[in-house]
Tab-separated table of N, CA and C in Angstrom:
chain	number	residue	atom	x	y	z
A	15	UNK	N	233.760	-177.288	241.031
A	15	UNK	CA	232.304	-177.365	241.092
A	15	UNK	C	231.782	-176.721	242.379
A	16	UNK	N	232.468	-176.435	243.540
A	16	UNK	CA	232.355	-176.231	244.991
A	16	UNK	C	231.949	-174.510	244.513
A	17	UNK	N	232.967	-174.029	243.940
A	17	UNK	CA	232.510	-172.417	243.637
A	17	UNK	C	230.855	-172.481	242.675
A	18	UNK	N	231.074	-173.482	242.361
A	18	UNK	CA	229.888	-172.958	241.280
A	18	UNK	C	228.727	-173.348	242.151
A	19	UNK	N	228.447	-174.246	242.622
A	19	UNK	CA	227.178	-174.294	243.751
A	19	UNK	C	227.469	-173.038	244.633
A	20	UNK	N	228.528	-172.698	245.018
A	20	UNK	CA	228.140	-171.574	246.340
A	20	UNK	C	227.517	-170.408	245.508
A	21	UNK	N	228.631	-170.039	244.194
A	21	UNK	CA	228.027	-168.915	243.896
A	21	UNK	C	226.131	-169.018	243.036
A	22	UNK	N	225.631	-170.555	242.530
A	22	UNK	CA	224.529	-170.726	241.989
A	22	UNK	C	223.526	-170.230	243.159
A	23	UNK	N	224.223	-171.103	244.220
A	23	UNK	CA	222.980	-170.909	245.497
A	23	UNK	C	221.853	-171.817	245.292
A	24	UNK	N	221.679	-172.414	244.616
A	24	UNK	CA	220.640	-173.726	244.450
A	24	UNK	C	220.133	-174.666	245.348
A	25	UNK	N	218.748	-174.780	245.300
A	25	UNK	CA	218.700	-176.327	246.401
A	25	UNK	C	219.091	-177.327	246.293
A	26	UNK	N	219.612	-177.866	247.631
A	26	UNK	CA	220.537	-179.015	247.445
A	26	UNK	C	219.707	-180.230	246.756
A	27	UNK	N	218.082	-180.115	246.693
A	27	UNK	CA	217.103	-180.688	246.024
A	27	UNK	C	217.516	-180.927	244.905
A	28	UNK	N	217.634	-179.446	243.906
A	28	UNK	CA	218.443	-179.667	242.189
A	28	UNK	C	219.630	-180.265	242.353
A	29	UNK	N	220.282	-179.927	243.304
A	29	UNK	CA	221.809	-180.337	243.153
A	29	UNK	C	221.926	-182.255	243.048
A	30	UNK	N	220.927	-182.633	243.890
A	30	UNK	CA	220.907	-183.986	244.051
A	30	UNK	C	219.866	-184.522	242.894
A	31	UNK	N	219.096	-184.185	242.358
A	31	UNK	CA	218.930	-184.553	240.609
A	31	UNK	C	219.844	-184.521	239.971
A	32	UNK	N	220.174	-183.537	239.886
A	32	UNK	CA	221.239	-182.971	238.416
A	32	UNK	C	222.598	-183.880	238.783
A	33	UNK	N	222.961	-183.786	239.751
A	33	UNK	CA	223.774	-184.802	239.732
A	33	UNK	C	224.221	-186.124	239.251
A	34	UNK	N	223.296	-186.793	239.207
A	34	UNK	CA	223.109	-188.295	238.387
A	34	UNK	C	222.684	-187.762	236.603
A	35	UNK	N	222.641	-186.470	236.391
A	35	UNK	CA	222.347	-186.302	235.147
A	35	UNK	C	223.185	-185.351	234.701
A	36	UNK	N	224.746	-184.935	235.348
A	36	UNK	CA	225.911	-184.419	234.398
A	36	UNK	C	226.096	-185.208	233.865
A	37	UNK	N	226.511	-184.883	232.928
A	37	UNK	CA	227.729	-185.846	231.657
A	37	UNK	C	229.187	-184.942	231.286
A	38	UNK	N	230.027	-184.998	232.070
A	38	UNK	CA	231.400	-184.883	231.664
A	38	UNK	C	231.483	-185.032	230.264
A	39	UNK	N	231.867	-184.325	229.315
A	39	UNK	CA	232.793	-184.354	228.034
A	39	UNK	C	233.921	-183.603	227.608
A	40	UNK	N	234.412	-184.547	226.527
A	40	UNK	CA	235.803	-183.628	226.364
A	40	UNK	C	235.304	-183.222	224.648
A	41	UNK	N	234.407	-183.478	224.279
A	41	UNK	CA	233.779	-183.018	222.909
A	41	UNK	C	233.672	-181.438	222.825
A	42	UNK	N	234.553	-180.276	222.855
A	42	UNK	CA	234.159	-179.097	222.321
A	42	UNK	C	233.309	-178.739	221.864
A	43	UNK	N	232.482	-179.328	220.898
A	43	UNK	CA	231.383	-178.783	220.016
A	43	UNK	C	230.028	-179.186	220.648
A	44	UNK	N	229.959	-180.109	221.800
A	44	UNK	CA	228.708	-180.562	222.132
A	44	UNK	C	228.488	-180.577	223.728
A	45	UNK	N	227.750	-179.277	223.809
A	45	UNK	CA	227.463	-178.560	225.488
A	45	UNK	C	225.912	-178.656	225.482
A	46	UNK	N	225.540	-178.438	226.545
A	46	UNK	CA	224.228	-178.412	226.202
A	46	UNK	C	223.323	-179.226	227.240
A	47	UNK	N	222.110	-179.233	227.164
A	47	UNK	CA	220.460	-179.492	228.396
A	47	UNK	C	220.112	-180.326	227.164
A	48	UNK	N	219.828	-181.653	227.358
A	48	UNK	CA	219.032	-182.689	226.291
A	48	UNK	C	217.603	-182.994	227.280
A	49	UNK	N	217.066	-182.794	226.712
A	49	UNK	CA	215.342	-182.787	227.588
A	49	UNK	C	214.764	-183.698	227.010
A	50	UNK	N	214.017	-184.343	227.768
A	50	UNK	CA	213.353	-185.756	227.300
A	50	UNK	C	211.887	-184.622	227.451
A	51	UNK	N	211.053	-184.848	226.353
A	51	UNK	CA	209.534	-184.549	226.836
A	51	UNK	C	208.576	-185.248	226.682
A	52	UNK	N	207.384	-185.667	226.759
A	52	UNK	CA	206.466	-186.766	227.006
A	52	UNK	C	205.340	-186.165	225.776
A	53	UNK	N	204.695	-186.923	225.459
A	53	UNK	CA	203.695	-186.974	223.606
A	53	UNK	C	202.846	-185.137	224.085
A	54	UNK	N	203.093	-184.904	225.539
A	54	UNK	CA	202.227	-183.698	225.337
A	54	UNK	C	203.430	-182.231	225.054
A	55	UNK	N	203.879	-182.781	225.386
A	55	UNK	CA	205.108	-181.675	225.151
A	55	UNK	C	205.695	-181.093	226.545
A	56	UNK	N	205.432	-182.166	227.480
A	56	UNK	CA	205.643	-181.454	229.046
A	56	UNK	C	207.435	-182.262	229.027
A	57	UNK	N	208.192	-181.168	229.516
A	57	UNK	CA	209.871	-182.051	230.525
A	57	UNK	C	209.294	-182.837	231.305
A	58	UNK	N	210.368	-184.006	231.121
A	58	UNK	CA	210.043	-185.548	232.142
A	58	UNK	C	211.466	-185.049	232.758
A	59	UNK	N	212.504	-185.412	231.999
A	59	UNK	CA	213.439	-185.392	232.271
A	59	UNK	C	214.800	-184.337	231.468
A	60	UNK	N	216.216	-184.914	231.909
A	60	UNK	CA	217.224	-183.647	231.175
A	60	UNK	C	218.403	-184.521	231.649
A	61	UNK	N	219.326	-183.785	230.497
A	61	UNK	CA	221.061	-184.524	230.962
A	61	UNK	C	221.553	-183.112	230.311
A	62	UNK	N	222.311	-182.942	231.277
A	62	UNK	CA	223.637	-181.603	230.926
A	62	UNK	C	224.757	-182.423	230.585
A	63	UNK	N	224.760	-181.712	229.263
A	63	UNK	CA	226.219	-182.050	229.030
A	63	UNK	C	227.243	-180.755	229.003
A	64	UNK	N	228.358	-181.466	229.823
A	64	UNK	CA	229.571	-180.016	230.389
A	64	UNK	C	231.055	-180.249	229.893
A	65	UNK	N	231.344	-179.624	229.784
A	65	UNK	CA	232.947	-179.616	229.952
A	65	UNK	C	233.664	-180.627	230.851
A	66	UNK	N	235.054	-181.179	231.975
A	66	UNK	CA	235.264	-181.106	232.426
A	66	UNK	C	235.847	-179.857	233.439
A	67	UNK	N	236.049	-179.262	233.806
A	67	UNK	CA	236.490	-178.416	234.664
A	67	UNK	C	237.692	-178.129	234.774
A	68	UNK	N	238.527	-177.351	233.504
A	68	UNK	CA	240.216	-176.944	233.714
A	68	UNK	C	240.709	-175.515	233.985
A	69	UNK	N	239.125	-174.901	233.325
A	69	UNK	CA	240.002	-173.396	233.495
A	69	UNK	C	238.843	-172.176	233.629
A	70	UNK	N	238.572	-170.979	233.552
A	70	UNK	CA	238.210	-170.112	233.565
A	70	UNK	C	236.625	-170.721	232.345
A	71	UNK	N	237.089	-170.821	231.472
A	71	UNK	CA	236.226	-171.097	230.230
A	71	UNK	C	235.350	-172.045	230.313
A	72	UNK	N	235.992	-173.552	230.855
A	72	UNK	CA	234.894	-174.480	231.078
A	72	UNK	C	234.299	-174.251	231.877
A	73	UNK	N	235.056	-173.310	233.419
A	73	UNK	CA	233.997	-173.229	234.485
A	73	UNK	C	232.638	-172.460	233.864
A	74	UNK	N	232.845	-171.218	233.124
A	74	UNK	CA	231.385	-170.609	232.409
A	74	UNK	C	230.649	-171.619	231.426
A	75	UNK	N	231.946	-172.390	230.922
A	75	UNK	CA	230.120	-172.966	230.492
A	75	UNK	C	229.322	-173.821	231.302
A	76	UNK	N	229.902	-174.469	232.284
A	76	UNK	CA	229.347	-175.434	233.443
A	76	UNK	C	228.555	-174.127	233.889
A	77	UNK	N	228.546	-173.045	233.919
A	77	UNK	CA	227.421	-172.293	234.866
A	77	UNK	C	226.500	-171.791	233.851
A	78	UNK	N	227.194	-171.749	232.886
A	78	UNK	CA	225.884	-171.506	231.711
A	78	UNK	C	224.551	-172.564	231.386
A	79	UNK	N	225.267	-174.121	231.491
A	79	UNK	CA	224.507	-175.024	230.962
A	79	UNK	C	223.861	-175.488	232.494
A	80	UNK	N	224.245	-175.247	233.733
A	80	UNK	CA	223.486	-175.669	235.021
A	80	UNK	C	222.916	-174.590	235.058
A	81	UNK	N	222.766	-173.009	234.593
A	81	UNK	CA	221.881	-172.176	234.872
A	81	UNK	C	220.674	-172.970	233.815
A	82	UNK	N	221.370	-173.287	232.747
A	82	UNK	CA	219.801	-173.628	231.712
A	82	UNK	C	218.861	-174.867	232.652
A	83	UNK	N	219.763	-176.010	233.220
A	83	UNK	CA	218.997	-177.021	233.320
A	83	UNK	C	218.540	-176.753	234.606
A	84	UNK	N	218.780	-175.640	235.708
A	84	UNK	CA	217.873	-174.898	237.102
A	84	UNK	C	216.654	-174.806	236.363
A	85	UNK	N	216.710	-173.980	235.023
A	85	UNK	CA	215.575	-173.173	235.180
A	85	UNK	C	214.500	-174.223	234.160
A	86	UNK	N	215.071	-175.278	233.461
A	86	UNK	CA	214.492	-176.220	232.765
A	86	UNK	C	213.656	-177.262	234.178
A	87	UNK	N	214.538	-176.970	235.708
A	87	UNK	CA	214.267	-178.269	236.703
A	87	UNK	C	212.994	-177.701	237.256
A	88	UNK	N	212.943	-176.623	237.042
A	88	UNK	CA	211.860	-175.707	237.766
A	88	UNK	C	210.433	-175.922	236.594
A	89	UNK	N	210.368	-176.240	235.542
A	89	UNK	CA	209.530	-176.686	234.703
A	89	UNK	C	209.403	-178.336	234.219
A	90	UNK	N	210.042	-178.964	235.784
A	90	UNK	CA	209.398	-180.452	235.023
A	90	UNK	C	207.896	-180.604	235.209
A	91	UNK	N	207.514	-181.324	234.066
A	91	UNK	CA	206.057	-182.056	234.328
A	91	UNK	C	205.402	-181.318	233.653
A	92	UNK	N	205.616	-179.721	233.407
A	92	UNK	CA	205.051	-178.493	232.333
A	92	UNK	C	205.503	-179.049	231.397
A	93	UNK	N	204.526	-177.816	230.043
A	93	UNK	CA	204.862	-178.094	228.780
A	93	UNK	C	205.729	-176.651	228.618
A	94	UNK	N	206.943	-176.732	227.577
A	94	UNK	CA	207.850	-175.451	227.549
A	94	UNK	C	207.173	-174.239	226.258
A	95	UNK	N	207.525	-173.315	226.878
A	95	UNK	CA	206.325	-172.003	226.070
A	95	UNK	C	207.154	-171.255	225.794
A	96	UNK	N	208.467	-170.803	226.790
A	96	UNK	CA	209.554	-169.547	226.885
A	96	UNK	C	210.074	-169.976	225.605
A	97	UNK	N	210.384	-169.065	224.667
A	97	UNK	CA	211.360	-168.491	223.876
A	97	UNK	C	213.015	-168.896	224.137
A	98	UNK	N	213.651	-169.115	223.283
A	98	UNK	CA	215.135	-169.527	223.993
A	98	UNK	C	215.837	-168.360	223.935
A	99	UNK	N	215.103	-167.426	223.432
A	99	UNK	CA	216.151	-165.957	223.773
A	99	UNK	C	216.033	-165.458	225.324
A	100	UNK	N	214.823	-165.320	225.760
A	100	UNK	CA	214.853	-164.990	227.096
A	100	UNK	C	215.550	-165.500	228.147
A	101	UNK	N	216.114	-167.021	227.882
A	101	UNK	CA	216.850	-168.586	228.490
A	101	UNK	C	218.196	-167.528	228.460
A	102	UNK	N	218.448	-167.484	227.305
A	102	UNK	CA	220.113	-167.203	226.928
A	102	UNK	C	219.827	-165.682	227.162
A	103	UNK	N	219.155	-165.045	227.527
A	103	UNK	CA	219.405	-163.440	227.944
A	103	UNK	C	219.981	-163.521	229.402
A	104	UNK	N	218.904	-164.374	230.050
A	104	UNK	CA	219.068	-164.657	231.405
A	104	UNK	C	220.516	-165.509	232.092
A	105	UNK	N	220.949	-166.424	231.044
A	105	UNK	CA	221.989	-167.082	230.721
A	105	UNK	C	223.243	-166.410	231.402
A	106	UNK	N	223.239	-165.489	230.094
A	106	UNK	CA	224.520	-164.777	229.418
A	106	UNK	C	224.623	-163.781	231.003
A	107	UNK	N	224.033	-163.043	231.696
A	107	UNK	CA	223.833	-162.595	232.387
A	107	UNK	C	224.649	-163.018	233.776
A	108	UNK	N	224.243	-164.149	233.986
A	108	UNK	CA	224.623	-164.995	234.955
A	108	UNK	C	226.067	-165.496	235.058
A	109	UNK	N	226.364	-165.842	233.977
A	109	UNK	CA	227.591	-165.883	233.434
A	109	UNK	C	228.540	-164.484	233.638
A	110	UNK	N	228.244	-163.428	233.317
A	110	UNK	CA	229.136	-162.517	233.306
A	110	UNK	C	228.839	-162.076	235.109
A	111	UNK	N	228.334	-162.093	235.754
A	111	UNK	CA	228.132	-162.601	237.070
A	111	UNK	C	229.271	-163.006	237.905
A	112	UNK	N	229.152	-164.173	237.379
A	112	UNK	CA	230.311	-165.286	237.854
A	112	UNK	C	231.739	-165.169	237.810
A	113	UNK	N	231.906	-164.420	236.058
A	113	UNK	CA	233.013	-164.367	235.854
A	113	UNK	C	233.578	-163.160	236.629
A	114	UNK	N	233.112	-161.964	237.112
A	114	UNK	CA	233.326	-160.931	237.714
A	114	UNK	C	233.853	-161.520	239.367
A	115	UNK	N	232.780	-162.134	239.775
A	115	UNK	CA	233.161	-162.588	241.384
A	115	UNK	C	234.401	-163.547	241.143
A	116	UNK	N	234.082	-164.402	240.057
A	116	UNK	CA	235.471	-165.232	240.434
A	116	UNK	C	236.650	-164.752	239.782
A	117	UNK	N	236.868	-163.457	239.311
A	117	UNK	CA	238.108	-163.316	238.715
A	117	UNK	C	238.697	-162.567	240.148
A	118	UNK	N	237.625	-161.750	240.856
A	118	UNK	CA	238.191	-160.914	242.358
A	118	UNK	C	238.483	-161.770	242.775
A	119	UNK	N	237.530	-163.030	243.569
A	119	UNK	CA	238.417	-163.907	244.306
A	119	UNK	C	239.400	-164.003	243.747
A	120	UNK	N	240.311	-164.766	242.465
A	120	UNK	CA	241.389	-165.123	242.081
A	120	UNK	C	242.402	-164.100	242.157
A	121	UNK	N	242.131	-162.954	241.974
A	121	UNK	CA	242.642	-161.653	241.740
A	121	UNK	C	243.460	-161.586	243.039
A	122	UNK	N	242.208	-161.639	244.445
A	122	UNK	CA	242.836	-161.360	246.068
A	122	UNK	C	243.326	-162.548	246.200
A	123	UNK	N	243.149	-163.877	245.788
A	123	UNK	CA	243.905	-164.797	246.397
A	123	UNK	C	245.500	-164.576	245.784
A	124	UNK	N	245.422	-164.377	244.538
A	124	UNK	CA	246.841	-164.715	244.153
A	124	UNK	C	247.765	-163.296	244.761
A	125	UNK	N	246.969	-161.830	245.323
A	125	UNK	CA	247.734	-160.723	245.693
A	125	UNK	C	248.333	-161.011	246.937
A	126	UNK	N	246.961	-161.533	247.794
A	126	UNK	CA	247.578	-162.175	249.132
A	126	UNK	C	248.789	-163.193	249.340
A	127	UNK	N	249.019	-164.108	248.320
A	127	UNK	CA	250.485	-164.845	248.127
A	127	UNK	C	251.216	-164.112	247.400
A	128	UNK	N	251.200	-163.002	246.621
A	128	UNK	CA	252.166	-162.411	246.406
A	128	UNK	C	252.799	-161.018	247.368
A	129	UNK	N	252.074	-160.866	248.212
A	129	UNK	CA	252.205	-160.021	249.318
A	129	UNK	C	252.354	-160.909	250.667
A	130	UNK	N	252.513	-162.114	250.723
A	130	UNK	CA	253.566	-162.827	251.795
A	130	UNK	C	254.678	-163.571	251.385
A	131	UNK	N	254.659	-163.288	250.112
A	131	UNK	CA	256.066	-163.817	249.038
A	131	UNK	C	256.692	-162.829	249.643
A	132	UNK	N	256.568	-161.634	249.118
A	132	UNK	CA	257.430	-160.237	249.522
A	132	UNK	C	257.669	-159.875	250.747
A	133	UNK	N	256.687	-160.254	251.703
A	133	UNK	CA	257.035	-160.154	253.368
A	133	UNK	C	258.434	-161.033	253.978
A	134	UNK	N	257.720	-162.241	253.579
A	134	UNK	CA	258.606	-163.726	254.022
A	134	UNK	C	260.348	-163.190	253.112
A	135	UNK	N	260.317	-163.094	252.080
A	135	UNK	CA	261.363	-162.572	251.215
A	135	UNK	C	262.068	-160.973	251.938
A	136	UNK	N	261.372	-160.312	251.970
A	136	UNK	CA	262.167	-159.237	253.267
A	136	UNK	C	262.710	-159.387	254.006
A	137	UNK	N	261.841	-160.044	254.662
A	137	UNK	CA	262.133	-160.673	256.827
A	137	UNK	C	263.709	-161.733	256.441
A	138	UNK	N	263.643	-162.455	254.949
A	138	UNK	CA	264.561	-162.801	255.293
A	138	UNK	C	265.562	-162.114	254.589
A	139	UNK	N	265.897	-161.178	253.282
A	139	UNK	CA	266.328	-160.449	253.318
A	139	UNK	C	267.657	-160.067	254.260
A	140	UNK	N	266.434	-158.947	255.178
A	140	UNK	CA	267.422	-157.696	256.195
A	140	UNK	C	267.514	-158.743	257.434
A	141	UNK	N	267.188	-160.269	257.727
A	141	UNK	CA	267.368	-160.988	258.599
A	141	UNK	C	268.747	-161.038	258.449
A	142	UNK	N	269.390	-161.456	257.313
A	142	UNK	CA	270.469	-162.057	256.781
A	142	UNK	C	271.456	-160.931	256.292
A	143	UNK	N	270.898	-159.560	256.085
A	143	UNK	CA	271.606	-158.770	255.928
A	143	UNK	C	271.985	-157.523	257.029
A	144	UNK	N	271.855	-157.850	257.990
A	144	UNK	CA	271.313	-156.574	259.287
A	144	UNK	C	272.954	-156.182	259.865
């Protein structure tokens, strides 16, 4: 979750709402921003429901469904007008985003241990063979 706030960049304002309103699931079929709205049609409230956090896949949808409920947090107390294509244009976007920066990080972290595997493995090597 630590990557996904640095790379969201969000106020720690949303972060400390949304917080008391993840919902962890292990349900596959049911992801998703549940919005409470009031008789005029304005957001009161919202619960994300996410994945837990195991791999590449759940992390996108945790940034898919906290990008929806940012931009749902930014319209409480309004009534909702946007289209859900423009949501999921903006979405999908963000997402492929993420997945780009965090596959480099993973990419340089795992080269950098495999390039002091091979150092440490040399040194001892021609240590032992000299």
């Amino acid at each position: 979750m630590d990557d996904i706030k640095r790379f969201l960049n969000y106020s720690s304002t949303f972060w400390q709402y949304i917080e008391k309103r993840i919902v962890p699931t292990d349900d596959c079929f049911f992801y998703g921003v549940n919005m409470k709205m009031d008789t005029n049609n304005c957001l009161v409230d919202m619960k994300v429901f996410v994945p837990v956090i195991t791999d590449l896949q759940t992390t996108l949808v945790n940034v898919h469904e906290l990008k929806h409920a940012y931009d749902l947090y930014q319209l409480l107390g309004n009534p909702l007008d946007k289209g859900e294509y423009e949501y999921e244009r903006r979405v999908k976007e963000l997402e492929e985003s993420f997945k780009e920066k965090y596959m480099v990080k993973n990419i340089n972290r795992y080269l950098k241990n495999r390039i002091s595997i091979h150092i440490l493995f040399s040194f001892c090597y021609f240590s032992t063979h000299a």
